[in-house]
Amino acid sequence: MKIIVIDNGSQWTHRIYRTLRDLDCDSIIMPNTSGLNEVRDADALVLSGGSMRVGKDSLEGGNNDLFLKEFTGPILGVCAGMQLIGKHYGSKVKPSIKPEFGKIDLLVDNFDDLFQGVPEKSIAWASHNDEVSELPKDFILLAHSKDVKIHAFKHSKKPVYGTLFHPEVQHTEFGEKIYANFIQTIKR
Amino acid sequence: MCIFLFSTEKFIKKTSEELKHYDGKAIIAVSGGVDSSVACILVHKIFGDRLKAVFVDTGFLRKGEITEVSLKFKKLGIPLKTVEARDVFLKNLKGVADPEKKRKIIGKTFIEIFDSEAKAFGADFLVQGTIAPDWIESGSGIRDTIKSHHNVGGLPKNMKLKLIEPLRDLYKDEVRLLAEEYGLRKDLYWSQPFPGPGLAIRVLGELTEEKINICRQANAVVCDEIFSSFEKKEIPSLPWQYFAVVLDSKSVGIQGDIRAYGYTIAVRAVEATDGLTATYARLPQDLLEKISIRITNELKGVNRVVYDVTHKPPGSIEWE
């Protein structure tokens, strides 16, 4: 199984690679300017976070939009990656009224696939200035926090997921479980 | 919960094979820390006499570190050349207060020394113990620069030496597994990461010899007390990293009925695994008190100690 991590410039892009590798999954990191042909044969994509300000219409999104349009396998967007998904599906991404830097309480609303086996309340780590301000059409809310109402979502028909917090960092309590669950969606 | 699949055996085998493809001589920049020591052993096994280890005394090292490092390499049976460069570093950094500029000047000064050592030895390659967070935090392309690590961000564009960085994809916890595999002795210096620029980035702002000395002593107190607390089983384990920072502002105090206007020391201790995220360590109050009393009593010019209670993010582990 091969998962391509699309690098949007996050400090934790390589940490996504490592988490997938530790879960016995072949993983490679590719720049977000890669062509569709270079990523087409992957079993899934993870769109990393990055310092781009999606909420301020940053132009550093590379080919993420193209991947979201054409790639048919499972996609997980993390932080800025999630915001790019939100935007692609017609929602608004805005600067957060209360940005979160570091430790947060993650509150799960839907345990269907990504959060299977994750408790209703757990510790997660976030680091964001922007957020998806409303749920895009056809999307289901998966998790929230005290200050951010959409911390994770999924598409109701396609295997497209997003988390604003970072499941790949060591201090997110159930982060590895969330990636393991994402890998399960490929096998379906 | 953690499914850990890093295999030291596989890594050593694969990397050793790759190292066999290099012809010619190399020098390795060692700091005595775990990353460069592991890189050194790994490359030395393949290169043998074609590798020369160079250790630079920047003047920003910890108390007793030079002796410690010399002893360690003697035990490993790898010849080590120590280059004394205190004056050069201090001169190059004179009047510089900006943390990024400091880091870049330090990186550049290191490279100048390695260049001249390589020339003398006839080496084409420079081996470094660079690990993943070093190049991640140094930024490039669309990745924001958090801090320029001396071994990445300070490298000149027209560098003649070719780099060999066998640990580039690894994190600290993985390098530690390799260190164990090589039977490296565990001691105070091994037990925690120490940045290449050393105490120079633990003295905030412009460097002076006075502040560097205060910093060195304060770091020794923090290490002593935390280590002795661990030996007495007052804390269950050593924190991932623990140190002291000299702040660049002064505060008012009272020492022996006399108004004191002195430096503030920030003590930082964190828990982490890979260093990309960290929590501040919840050290016992009694231990913090001991550290505070010793620092304010033993160090001239210091009248206040604060404890850093910031996770990473938003704080980074080191202050600069």
Coordinates of C-alpha atoms in Angstrom, one line a residue:
Chain A
M1 CA 0.0 0.0 0.0
K2 CA 1.4 3.4 -1.0
I3 CA 0.3 6.7 0.5
I4 CA 1.6 10.0 -0.9
V5 CA 2.0 12.8 1.5
I6 CA 1.5 16.1 -0.4
D7 CA 3.9 18.6 1.2
N8 CA 2.3 22.0 1.8
G9 CA 5.3 23.1 3.9
S10 CA 4.3 21.9 7.4
Q11 CA 6.9 21.5 10.1
W12 CA 5.2 18.1 10.6
T13 CA 5.0 16.8 7.0
H14 CA 7.9 14.4 7.7
R15 CA 6.1 13.4 10.9
I16 CA 3.1 12.2 8.8
Y17 CA 5.6 10.2 6.7
R18 CA 7.0 8.6 9.9
T19 CA 3.6 7.8 11.4
L20 CA 2.5 6.1 8.2
R21 CA 5.9 4.2 8.0
D22 CA 5.5 3.1 11.7
L23 CA 2.1 1.8 10.7
D24 CA 3.8 -0.4 8.1
C25 CA 2.6 1.7 5.2
D26 CA 4.8 2.7 2.2
S27 CA 4.9 6.5 2.2
I28 CA 6.6 9.2 0.2
I29 CA 6.6 12.9 0.5
M30 CA 6.0 14.9 -2.7
P31 CA 5.8 18.7 -3.2
N32 CA 2.3 20.2 -3.8
T33 CA 3.5 21.3 -7.2
S34 CA 3.7 17.6 -8.4
G35 CA 1.7 16.7 -11.4
L36 CA -1.5 14.6 -11.3
N37 CA 0.3 11.8 -13.1
E38 CA 2.9 11.6 -10.4
V39 CA 0.3 10.9 -7.7
R40 CA -2.3 9.0 -9.6
D41 CA -1.1 5.5 -8.7
A42 CA -1.1 6.1 -4.9
D43 CA -3.7 4.3 -2.8
A44 CA -4.4 7.4 -0.8
L45 CA -3.2 11.0 -0.4
V46 CA -2.5 13.0 2.8
L47 CA -2.5 16.8 2.2
S48 CA -0.2 18.2 4.9
G49 CA -0.5 21.5 6.7
G50 CA 1.7 24.5 6.1
S51 CA 2.2 28.1 6.8
M52 CA 0.1 29.3 3.9
R53 CA -2.9 31.4 5.0
V54 CA -5.8 29.7 3.3
G55 CA -8.1 32.2 5.1
K56 CA -6.3 35.0 3.4
D57 CA -6.4 33.5 -0.1
S58 CA -2.7 32.5 -0.1
L59 CA -1.5 31.3 -3.5
E60 CA 0.8 28.6 -2.2
G61 CA -1.8 25.8 -2.6
G62 CA 0.0 24.3 -5.6
N63 CA -2.0 21.5 -7.2
N64 CA -4.1 20.5 -4.2
D65 CA -7.2 21.7 -5.9
L66 CA -6.4 19.5 -9.0
F67 CA -5.8 16.5 -6.7
L68 CA -9.1 17.1 -4.9
K69 CA -10.9 17.2 -8.3
E70 CA -9.3 14.3 -10.0
F71 CA -7.9 11.8 -7.4
T72 CA -10.5 9.2 -6.6
G73 CA -8.9 7.3 -3.7
P74 CA -9.1 8.4 0.0
I75 CA -7.8 11.8 0.9
L76 CA -7.0 13.1 4.3
G77 CA -6.3 16.9 4.7
V78 CA -4.6 18.1 7.8
C79 CA -4.7 21.7 9.1
A80 CA -4.1 23.8 6.0
G81 CA -4.8 20.6 4.0
M82 CA -8.3 20.5 5.6
Q83 CA -8.8 24.1 4.9
L84 CA -8.0 23.5 1.2
I85 CA -10.6 20.7 1.2
G86 CA -13.2 23.1 2.7
K87 CA -12.5 25.7 0.2
H88 CA -12.5 23.3 -2.7
Y89 CA -16.0 22.1 -1.7
G90 CA -17.3 25.7 -1.7
S91 CA -17.1 26.6 2.0
K92 CA -15.4 29.6 3.5
V93 CA -12.0 29.5 5.3
K94 CA -11.5 32.5 7.6
P95 CA -8.9 33.6 10.1
S96 CA -9.8 32.0 13.5
I97 CA -11.4 34.3 16.1
K98 CA -9.5 32.2 18.6
P99 CA -6.5 30.5 17.0
E100 CA -5.2 27.5 18.9
F101 CA -1.5 26.8 19.4
G102 CA -0.6 23.6 21.2
K103 CA -2.7 21.5 23.5
I104 CA -6.5 21.3 23.1
D105 CA -9.4 19.1 24.2
L106 CA -10.7 17.3 21.2
L107 CA -14.4 16.5 21.4
V108 CA -15.6 13.8 18.9
D109 CA -19.1 14.1 17.5
N110 CA -19.1 11.1 15.1
F111 CA -17.3 7.9 15.6
D112 CA -18.1 6.2 12.3
D113 CA -14.7 5.7 10.6
L114 CA -11.8 8.2 11.4
F115 CA -12.6 8.3 15.1
Q116 CA -13.4 4.6 15.7
G117 CA -11.9 3.7 19.1
V118 CA -11.1 7.3 20.0
P119 CA -12.8 8.5 23.2
E120 CA -15.4 11.3 23.2
K121 CA -12.8 13.6 24.8
S122 CA -9.1 13.4 24.3
I123 CA -6.0 15.5 24.0
A124 CA -4.9 16.7 20.6
W125 CA -2.4 19.3 19.4
A126 CA -3.3 22.1 17.0
S127 CA -1.4 25.0 15.5
H128 CA -3.6 27.1 13.3
N129 CA -4.4 30.7 12.4
D130 CA -7.4 29.9 10.0
E131 CA -10.3 27.5 10.1
V132 CA -13.2 26.3 7.9
S133 CA -16.0 28.5 9.1
E134 CA -19.0 26.5 7.9
L135 CA -19.5 22.9 6.9
P136 CA -19.3 22.4 3.1
K137 CA -22.3 21.0 1.4
D138 CA -22.4 17.1 1.7
F139 CA -20.0 17.1 4.6
I140 CA -20.5 15.7 8.1
L141 CA -19.1 17.1 11.3
L142 CA -16.7 14.7 13.1
A143 CA -15.2 16.7 15.9
H144 CA -15.0 20.1 17.5
S145 CA -13.2 21.9 20.3
K146 CA -14.2 24.6 22.8
D147 CA -13.2 27.4 20.5
V148 CA -13.4 25.8 17.0
K149 CA -16.7 24.3 15.9
I150 CA -15.3 22.3 12.9
H151 CA -12.2 20.4 13.9
A152 CA -12.8 17.3 11.7
F153 CA -15.1 16.5 8.9
K154 CA -15.8 14.0 6.2
H155 CA -17.6 13.9 2.9
S156 CA -20.9 12.0 3.1
K157 CA -20.3 10.1 -0.2
K158 CA -16.6 10.2 -1.0
P159 CA -13.6 9.0 1.2
V160 CA -12.5 12.6 1.8
Y161 CA -11.6 13.6 5.4
G162 CA -10.1 16.6 7.1
T163 CA -8.7 17.4 10.6
L164 CA -7.7 20.8 11.7
F165 CA -5.7 19.4 14.6
H166 CA -2.6 17.4 13.9
P167 CA -3.0 13.6 14.4
E168 CA 0.7 13.0 13.3
V169 CA 2.4 14.6 16.3
Q170 CA 3.4 12.5 19.2
H171 CA 1.4 14.5 21.8
T172 CA -1.9 13.9 20.1
E173 CA -3.2 11.1 22.3
F174 CA -5.0 9.0 19.6
G175 CA -3.2 10.3 16.6
E176 CA -1.8 7.0 15.4
K177 CA -5.2 5.4 15.8
I178 CA -6.7 8.1 13.6
Y179 CA -4.1 7.4 10.9
A180 CA -4.7 3.6 11.3
N181 CA -8.4 4.3 10.8
F182 CA -7.6 6.3 7.7
I183 CA -5.6 3.4 6.3
Q184 CA -8.6 1.2 6.9
T185 CA -10.7 3.3 4.6
I186 CA -8.3 2.4 1.8
K187 CA -8.9 -1.3 2.4
R188 CA -12.7 -0.8 2.1
Chain B
M1 CA -0.4 2.1 21.5
C2 CA 2.8 3.1 19.6
I3 CA 3.6 0.6 16.9
F4 CA 7.3 1.1 16.6
L5 CA 8.8 -0.4 13.4
F6 CA 12.2 1.3 13.2
S7 CA 14.8 -1.4 12.8
T8 CA 18.4 -0.4 13.8
E9 CA 19.7 -3.5 12.1
K10 CA 18.0 -2.7 8.8
F11 CA 19.1 0.9 9.0
I12 CA 22.7 0.1 9.7
K13 CA 22.9 -2.4 6.9
K14 CA 21.3 -0.2 4.3
T15 CA 23.3 2.9 5.3
S16 CA 26.6 1.0 5.4
E17 CA 25.9 -0.2 1.8
E18 CA 25.3 3.3 0.7
L19 CA 28.5 4.6 2.4
K20 CA 30.6 2.1 0.5
H21 CA 29.9 4.1 -2.7
Y22 CA 32.0 7.0 -1.6
D23 CA 35.7 7.2 -2.6
G24 CA 38.1 9.6 -1.0
K25 CA 38.4 11.1 2.5
A26 CA 35.9 12.8 4.8
I27 CA 36.0 14.8 7.9
I28 CA 33.2 14.7 10.4
A29 CA 32.0 17.5 12.6
V30 CA 31.4 16.0 16.1
S31 CA 29.9 17.8 19.0
G32 CA 30.0 15.0 21.5
G33 CA 26.2 14.7 21.3
V34 CA 24.4 11.6 20.3
D35 CA 23.6 12.5 16.7
S36 CA 27.1 13.3 15.5
S37 CA 28.6 10.4 17.6
V38 CA 26.3 7.9 16.0
A39 CA 27.0 9.3 12.5
C40 CA 30.7 9.1 13.3
I41 CA 30.7 5.4 14.4
L42 CA 28.5 4.5 11.4
V43 CA 30.8 6.2 8.9
H44 CA 34.0 5.2 10.7
K45 CA 33.2 1.5 10.3
I46 CA 33.2 1.9 6.5
F47 CA 35.8 4.7 6.0
G48 CA 38.3 3.8 8.7
D49 CA 41.4 6.0 8.4
R50 CA 39.7 7.9 5.6
L51 CA 37.6 9.7 8.2
K52 CA 38.9 12.4 10.5
A53 CA 36.7 13.6 13.5
V54 CA 36.9 17.3 14.3
F55 CA 35.6 18.8 17.5
V56 CA 35.4 22.6 17.7
D57 CA 35.7 24.4 21.0
T58 CA 33.4 27.4 20.3
G59 CA 33.6 28.8 23.8
F60 CA 29.9 28.0 24.1
L61 CA 30.3 24.5 25.5
R62 CA 29.0 23.3 28.8
K63 CA 31.1 22.9 31.9
G64 CA 33.5 20.0 31.6
E65 CA 32.3 19.2 28.1
I66 CA 35.7 19.3 26.3
T67 CA 37.2 16.7 28.7
E68 CA 34.0 14.6 28.5
V69 CA 34.0 14.5 24.7
S70 CA 37.8 13.7 24.4
L71 CA 37.3 10.8 26.8
K72 CA 34.3 9.5 24.9
F73 CA 36.2 9.4 21.6
K74 CA 39.2 7.8 23.2
K75 CA 36.9 5.0 24.5
L76 CA 35.4 4.6 21.0
G77 CA 38.9 4.3 19.6
I78 CA 38.3 7.1 17.1
P79 CA 41.1 9.8 16.9
L80 CA 39.7 13.3 17.5
K81 CA 41.1 16.7 16.7
T82 CA 40.0 19.5 18.9
V83 CA 40.1 23.0 17.3
E84 CA 40.3 25.9 19.7
A85 CA 38.2 28.7 18.2
R86 CA 36.7 30.7 21.1
D87 CA 38.1 34.0 20.0
V88 CA 37.0 33.6 16.4
F89 CA 33.4 32.9 17.4
L90 CA 33.1 35.7 19.9
K91 CA 34.7 38.1 17.5
N92 CA 32.3 37.2 14.6
L93 CA 29.3 37.5 16.9
K94 CA 30.3 40.8 18.4
G95 CA 27.4 43.3 18.4
V96 CA 24.9 40.8 16.9
A97 CA 21.6 40.4 18.8
D98 CA 19.2 38.9 16.3
P99 CA 18.8 35.2 16.9
E100 CA 18.7 34.2 13.2
K101 CA 21.8 36.2 12.5
K102 CA 23.5 34.6 15.4
R103 CA 22.7 31.1 14.2
K104 CA 23.8 31.9 10.6
I105 CA 27.1 33.4 11.7
I106 CA 27.8 30.4 13.9
G107 CA 27.0 28.0 11.0
K108 CA 29.3 30.0 8.7
T109 CA 32.2 30.1 11.3
F110 CA 31.8 26.3 11.7
I111 CA 32.1 25.8 7.9
E112 CA 35.1 28.0 7.6
I113 CA 36.9 25.9 10.2
F114 CA 35.8 22.6 8.6
D115 CA 36.9 23.9 5.2
S116 CA 40.4 24.5 6.4
E117 CA 40.5 21.2 8.3
A118 CA 39.3 19.3 5.2
K119 CA 41.9 21.0 3.1
A120 CA 44.7 20.0 5.5
F121 CA 43.4 16.4 5.5
G122 CA 42.7 16.2 1.8
A123 CA 39.0 15.5 2.3
D124 CA 36.2 16.0 -0.2
F125 CA 33.3 15.2 2.1
L126 CA 31.9 16.6 5.2
V127 CA 29.9 14.2 7.4
Q128 CA 27.3 15.7 9.7
G129 CA 24.9 14.2 12.2
T130 CA 21.9 16.2 10.8
I131 CA 18.6 14.7 11.8
A132 CA 15.1 15.4 10.5
P133 CA 14.0 18.3 12.8
D134 CA 17.3 20.1 11.8
W135 CA 16.3 20.5 8.2
I136 CA 12.6 20.7 8.9
E137 CA 13.0 23.7 11.2
S138 CA 15.6 25.3 9.0
G139 CA 12.9 25.7 6.3
S140 CA 13.2 26.0 2.5
G141 CA 10.8 26.5 -0.4
I142 CA 7.4 26.8 1.1
R143 CA 8.4 25.6 4.6
D144 CA 8.7 28.5 7.0
T145 CA 12.1 29.0 8.8
I146 CA 11.5 28.5 12.5
K147 CA 15.2 28.5 13.3
S148 CA 18.3 28.0 11.1
H149 CA 20.1 25.0 12.5
H150 CA 23.8 25.6 12.3
N151 CA 24.4 22.4 10.3
V152 CA 21.8 23.3 7.6
G153 CA 20.8 27.0 7.6
G154 CA 24.4 28.3 8.0
L155 CA 25.8 26.4 5.0
P156 CA 27.1 28.7 2.2
K157 CA 25.6 28.2 -1.2
N158 CA 29.0 27.8 -2.9
M159 CA 30.3 25.2 -0.4
K160 CA 33.0 23.0 -1.9
L161 CA 32.7 20.2 0.6
K162 CA 30.1 17.6 -0.4
L163 CA 27.7 16.6 2.4
I164 CA 27.1 13.1 3.8
E165 CA 24.2 13.1 6.2
P166 CA 23.4 9.5 7.0
L167 CA 20.8 10.3 9.8
R168 CA 18.8 12.8 7.8
D169 CA 15.5 11.0 7.9
L170 CA 15.7 10.0 11.6
Y171 CA 14.4 11.5 14.8
K172 CA 16.2 11.7 18.1
D173 CA 14.4 8.6 19.6
E174 CA 15.6 6.6 16.6
V175 CA 19.1 7.8 16.9
R176 CA 19.1 6.9 20.5
L177 CA 18.2 3.3 19.6
L178 CA 21.2 3.3 17.3
A179 CA 23.4 4.7 20.1
E180 CA 22.2 1.8 22.4
E181 CA 23.0 -0.6 19.6
Y182 CA 26.5 0.7 19.5
G183 CA 26.8 0.4 23.2
L184 CA 27.4 4.1 23.8
R185 CA 27.7 4.9 27.5
K186 CA 24.8 6.8 29.1
D187 CA 25.8 9.9 31.0
L188 CA 24.6 13.4 31.7
Y189 CA 25.7 14.7 28.3
W190 CA 24.3 11.8 26.4
S191 CA 21.0 12.0 28.1
Q192 CA 19.7 15.2 26.5
P193 CA 20.1 17.1 23.2
F194 CA 22.5 20.0 23.1
P195 CA 22.3 22.4 20.1
G196 CA 25.4 23.0 18.0
P197 CA 25.5 26.8 18.7
G198 CA 25.5 25.8 22.3
L199 CA 25.2 28.4 25.1
A200 CA 25.4 31.2 22.4
I201 CA 21.6 30.7 21.9
R202 CA 20.9 30.3 25.6
V203 CA 22.2 33.9 26.2
L204 CA 19.4 36.0 24.6
G205 CA 20.5 38.9 22.5
E206 CA 24.1 40.1 22.3
L207 CA 26.8 37.9 23.8
T208 CA 29.3 38.9 26.4
E209 CA 31.8 36.8 28.1
E210 CA 30.1 37.6 31.4
K211 CA 26.7 36.4 30.3
I212 CA 28.2 33.2 28.7
N213 CA 29.9 32.4 32.0
I214 CA 26.6 32.9 33.9
C215 CA 24.8 30.8 31.4
R216 CA 27.4 28.0 31.7
Q217 CA 27.2 28.0 35.5
A218 CA 23.4 28.2 35.5
N219 CA 23.2 25.2 33.1
A220 CA 25.5 23.2 35.3
V221 CA 23.3 23.9 38.4
V222 CA 20.1 22.8 36.5
C223 CA 21.8 19.6 35.3
D224 CA 23.3 18.8 38.7
E225 CA 20.1 19.3 40.6
I226 CA 17.9 17.4 38.1
F227 CA 20.4 14.6 37.9
S228 CA 20.7 14.3 41.7
S229 CA 16.9 14.4 42.1
F230 CA 16.7 11.6 39.6
E231 CA 19.4 9.5 41.4
K232 CA 17.5 10.0 44.7
K233 CA 14.3 8.8 42.9
E234 CA 12.5 12.1 43.6
I235 CA 11.6 12.2 39.9
P236 CA 10.8 9.0 38.0
S237 CA 12.8 9.8 34.9
L238 CA 15.0 12.5 33.5
P239 CA 13.1 15.1 31.4
W240 CA 13.9 15.0 27.6
Q241 CA 15.8 18.3 27.8
Y242 CA 16.6 20.7 30.6
F243 CA 18.6 23.9 30.7
A244 CA 18.9 27.5 31.7
V245 CA 18.6 30.7 29.6
V246 CA 20.0 34.1 30.5
L247 CA 17.4 36.7 29.6
D248 CA 18.5 40.0 28.0
S249 CA 16.6 42.2 30.5
K250 CA 17.3 42.9 34.1
S251 CA 15.1 43.1 37.1
V252 CA 15.2 44.7 40.6
G253 CA 15.9 42.5 43.6
I254 CA 17.4 42.7 47.1
Q255 CA 20.5 40.8 48.1
G256 CA 22.0 41.3 51.5
D257 CA 19.9 44.5 52.2
I258 CA 21.4 46.0 49.1
R259 CA 19.4 46.9 46.0
A260 CA 20.2 44.4 43.3
Y261 CA 19.6 45.0 39.6
G262 CA 20.6 41.8 37.9
Y263 CA 20.0 39.2 35.3
T264 CA 17.0 36.8 35.1
I265 CA 17.5 33.1 34.5
A266 CA 14.8 31.2 32.8
V267 CA 14.8 27.5 33.6
R268 CA 13.3 25.2 30.9
A269 CA 12.6 21.5 31.1
V270 CA 10.5 19.6 28.6
E271 CA 9.1 16.2 27.9
A272 CA 9.2 15.0 24.3
T273 CA 10.1 12.0 22.0
D274 CA 11.0 13.5 18.7
G275 CA 11.3 17.1 19.7
L276 CA 8.8 18.3 17.1
T277 CA 6.2 18.7 19.9
A278 CA 6.9 19.0 23.6
T279 CA 5.2 19.6 26.9
Y280 CA 6.9 21.5 29.8
A281 CA 8.0 19.1 32.5
R282 CA 6.1 19.2 35.7
L283 CA 9.1 19.2 38.0
P284 CA 8.5 19.1 41.8
Q285 CA 8.3 22.5 43.5
D286 CA 11.1 21.4 45.9
L287 CA 13.4 20.8 43.0
L288 CA 12.6 24.1 41.4
E289 CA 13.2 25.8 44.7
K290 CA 16.6 24.2 45.1
I291 CA 17.6 25.3 41.6
S292 CA 16.4 28.8 42.2
I293 CA 18.2 29.2 45.6
R294 CA 21.5 27.8 44.2
I295 CA 21.4 30.0 41.0
T296 CA 20.6 33.3 42.9
N297 CA 23.1 32.5 45.6
E298 CA 26.0 31.1 43.7
L299 CA 25.9 33.2 40.5
K300 CA 27.1 36.8 40.7
G301 CA 24.8 39.2 39.0
V302 CA 21.7 37.0 39.0
N303 CA 18.8 37.9 41.3
R304 CA 15.8 36.1 39.7
V305 CA 14.8 32.7 38.4
V306 CA 11.7 31.9 36.4
Y307 CA 10.3 28.6 35.2
D308 CA 9.1 28.2 31.6
V309 CA 5.6 26.6 31.5
T310 CA 5.1 26.7 27.7
H311 CA 4.4 23.7 25.5
K312 CA 5.8 23.4 22.0
P313 CA 3.9 24.7 20.1
P314 CA 3.5 27.6 20.7
G315 CA 7.0 27.9 22.3
S316 CA 10.0 26.2 20.8
I317 CA 12.2 24.2 23.1
E318 CA 15.2 26.5 23.0
W319 CA 14.6 30.2 23.3
E320 CA 16.4 31.3 20.2

